[in-house]
Amino acid sequence: MYVVNALRLGRITRFAAPLVALLLLLFWLDWRYPLPQPYPDGPATVVTARDGQQLRAFSDDQGVHRYQVTLADVDPFYLTALLDYEDRWFYYHPGVNPLALCRALWQWLAHGRVISGGSTLSMQVARLLDPHERSIPGKLKQIFRAVQLEWHYSKSEILTLYLNLAPFGGNIEGVEAASRRYFNKPAKSLSINQSALLVVLPQKPSHNRPDRYPERAWAMRNKVLRRLADSQLVNAEQLALLSQEPVRLSAPSQPPLAPLLSRRLKRQHPTSHVIRTTLDHDLQQRLSQLLANTKQRLTGKSSAAVLIVDNQQAEVLAYQGSVDFSDDSRFAHVDMIRAIRSPGSTLKPFIYGLGLDLGLIHSQSLMSDIPSDFDGYKPQNLNGRFSGAVSVTKALQHSLNVPAIQLLHRIGAARFEQQLSHAKVQLHHQDANLAVGLGGTGIELIELARLYRALASQGQVQDLSLVENDPRYPRPVFSLLSPAASWITFEMLSQLSAPDRVIPSNRRKIAWKTGTSYGYRDFWSVGVSADYTVAVWVGRPDASPVVGYLGATRAAPLMFDVFDLLPADTHSLPRPAQVEPVQICWPGGLARQDTPDSACHTQLTAYTLNGMTPPTMHSQGSFVTEPGWPAELASWQARNNAPVKQPDHTQIRIAAPRSGQHYYRQQVSAIPLSVSGIGSEQAEAVRWYVNHAPHDSTTLALSEYQGKVVITACVAQQCDQQHIVVHP
């Protein structure tokens, strides 16, 4: 028995020893010659919309375009056809199919040339990862790499590598990039004929390219169809019909969408193959078209930038960093959403919001729009005039400078900036100062949109997400204003009528504010509804001035056009319980019930926080404690014969001329310009613009114009616009 067992052990040892040696050799070879990385020249990054549609594609370091996909992203019939035509035993062999290799060798010996390759899909992937010469040593190397692949990767992973690395002609690799290049559709939507063509194309991609050699491509596609028919994957009737169909291509013709954002994300994620953004593809496409139309109305070198935000999710839905990416004369490659520019008056709402939270004002507090000196800083209104006694609401709606600085001086510039800093809102300047309230700082458009979104988000500021599955999620939330103060600020801004607007396609309540930077270099308009925030910048990226533009006349109309692209809001902004309407009296600013009849010169309904009615402030910010008007305001009004009266809620309108009217210079040499809807004391403050250039007269000489003429009238921040046609 001992002898028998010893003999058996000897036989096992004789057979096992070579096997162990072979395994050790394979381990050593695998360690000594590791598999090459699949993408040695870096990723060919594709930036997509939230639904996977391509926005912009970037090649790898060798200029190759690729769109990385998984098995689930490809049409199932294509996968079935690929395995049937290339490697039926893919899921069963260890990387090499000995029968296929023997058949290929026999055919080569019998015919003197290669009839079939005998390579499995694993071997093809091995050749793509580590190219080799067509020789016996090269084939042995390919076999080793194929076995090595099977050792390190699953079958699904190997098939996925093939889907992403297979050549399809020119600089196109991978079935997804090929499908989009030749058929302008994702690989998940391939037809039977398209699948058959892409199955065979990697065999000789340059020789059979359908865009260059359609007849060859047609013949090779039909060869695949016949093989599929033999395998009963298509029936005889389908084969007859499909074989007659010509090769139809549909190359993409649309320029890249959101190209500047795509460029930025590519730099931020240099190793990513696919970057899926939060952008809505259809909305981005329509916004791009809107900006292309807008370009025709801009002066030379001018550009525009627009950002659309979903307030509920704090996600960017559309991103247009320049007016036209193909127009270098307008600095097309400068992303003005990320440019640091002076915000003009767009920070004013948050001065008033903070004043509400600090108990310094309510929505109808009496403010003094009079010449003032704040420690050497003497702000002026854009029109160079003063209005005297104004309410907080009117001061904000008309973007009056002195009342805003009056309140900021009382709050303290450092405290205001500290509040913004706590909300992680970044301003760009050296020291805290009052000029910040009028645009004496720098800010990015995306930061401004993030700031304004707080008015529809209970005063909460949150980073805006640009990519799906943001790694920062959940993003931190910072409190800027109380829900009550943000709601009151929203309400004040939403009462301002849209300039030069017909009834919008989707009625919605929009709180909006414009801004014009010093020297007429930047023109802003930011609007907030319950569901969306739209931020617009217009100007010249080189910071040269554009005289005749205003935020109200240039940026605001574009902002409302953008809102018309959006679906109707599905949410609302309910009034917080802390907001109480209270009857108040001027000049004291206190509640009507706390004011004697003799001291109630003007009665207004104010929104307050918890019923608080702080008294009126002096110009320098201290509360008025004695009866009557603030001394500085009373003195100015006496000198200017401007008694306080009930604020009106009128809206400027151009009475003549009216849109659609045609004038012939042979018949009329000049036409008068007049407005309605404002008081006589405001008529002198009307500013006229013709074709967006200042016009100092109330008469328009027709000899200077021909064709379409745009006439704009503005008083404070309210404007109206009419379009006429002048003929010879």
C-alpha angles and dihedrals in degrees: 000000000000091000092050092051091047091053091050091049090051092053091049090049092050091053097038097048095067090044092052090046090051091050091049090049091051091049090051093047091048090051094043096044108030120190114273117248112266095233108032093162095056128260123310092226123213120193113206141184120250091273093052097258112143120257100173136346128213124197124228122252091283094050095256119147118215135163110204116222141168128231090265090059094061130077109264092225090057090054092048092048092047094053092043093051101036109026122359092175095048095123093047109044125077093239096293127067106210093193092053091048092049091048092050091048093050092049090049092051093044098047103025093235140066111280098168128005102223091212119142121218087257090056091048090052089048090055091048091052095043113017117210140183120268096255140105092267089047092052091049089051090050091051091051092050091048092053089046090052091052089050095054104030137048120240091256091052092050091049089049090053089054092050090055102037105038112115118240103178135294112005095335120116129174131031095264094055089045093050092051093043097049104025104020092231138097119268089246089070100049119140122225092261093046090049091051092052094049091047092061101032097083090061091071106357098170094042096049103034106151094214091056106026107027094164093055091045090050092052094048092046091053090049088059091046091055091050090050090050090052087054090047092241089126125026128233094261092051091047092053094049098040094047091058094052114101122231105271119196129191111187117195112260101177117106117236117286123224089003096168094050089046090053091051094048091048089057092046093049104035095163098048120109096194125022111193111200131197091244122125106232097209093046092047090051093051092046090052090053092048091053091048089056092044092055091071090064096049126093120247117293090014121132137179137213130199133188125188119196132192101225096200095056099025088233130142110241099181134014124189111171097179136019095245124005091203097053108086091177086073095048090257095181095055110099103219092185087070098035117111108235138159108274096210110203097342094106093058096091090061092051088057092042092055090045088056092051092048091053093243098121146008125211094276101037114146112253129187115234095186136118105291139175116213105189090313096322111115111185121200130199118247092251093046092240135106130224102202113210112028136160123242089249094052093043090054096042093048092041094232111185104207097056090049091052090043088060095039090052089054093047094043124243092242092052092049092051091046089056090052091045092054087057089051092245107152122217122182117223138094112249133015109261142154093254088073088076091062098042101282091142140055130253139165121245091237090055090050090052090049089051096049093047086069089072088067094037103061091267094303121138121207135173112262115241119228100173132053116251090021107206089219091064123158086044116207118257122219127197115234102160135005116261089250096051093045091049093050091048090049090049094051093050094045093060091070113101120236114254119248094348134153118206105298120238090242116035110219138153110255128186107203142172134186132207138195118194125223112283093021094273103129130036119192140182125176123183132186130196126172092272107024144041119201120191122188133187124185127180144082117307090216088062094240112149125259105205114206096034125110131179088243095052102036112024101031097059089050090049092054090047087056091050087055088061091061129086120249117284115260097193135060135205108240117205111259117241090242091065111090127178109228132181108238136182135226135251094026096042092215128127115287091239090058095047125083115236091245091057097047101092095160127015121209138168111242134188109233138182107250091336094299113154109186116199124256118279130231116238090265092052107257116127119259108245101172122075119267137030124334105275096236092049094046091050093050093047092050091052092047097041090236110143116191115256138173108293112250126221098210125142124220115245130181105239095186134058105023129205116272097029119134123210128193116208091211088064104030127032099184140006130206122245117218139162137206137196097059135088124261091250089058095047091079090056095057114122117207127207127186115196086349093301121115114264117196099192134072088221125075115212105212094202089078096055141056132175123006114005125190115209120192130184122191136182116182103322096331117100140172128195135200132185124216136171123231119202128193 
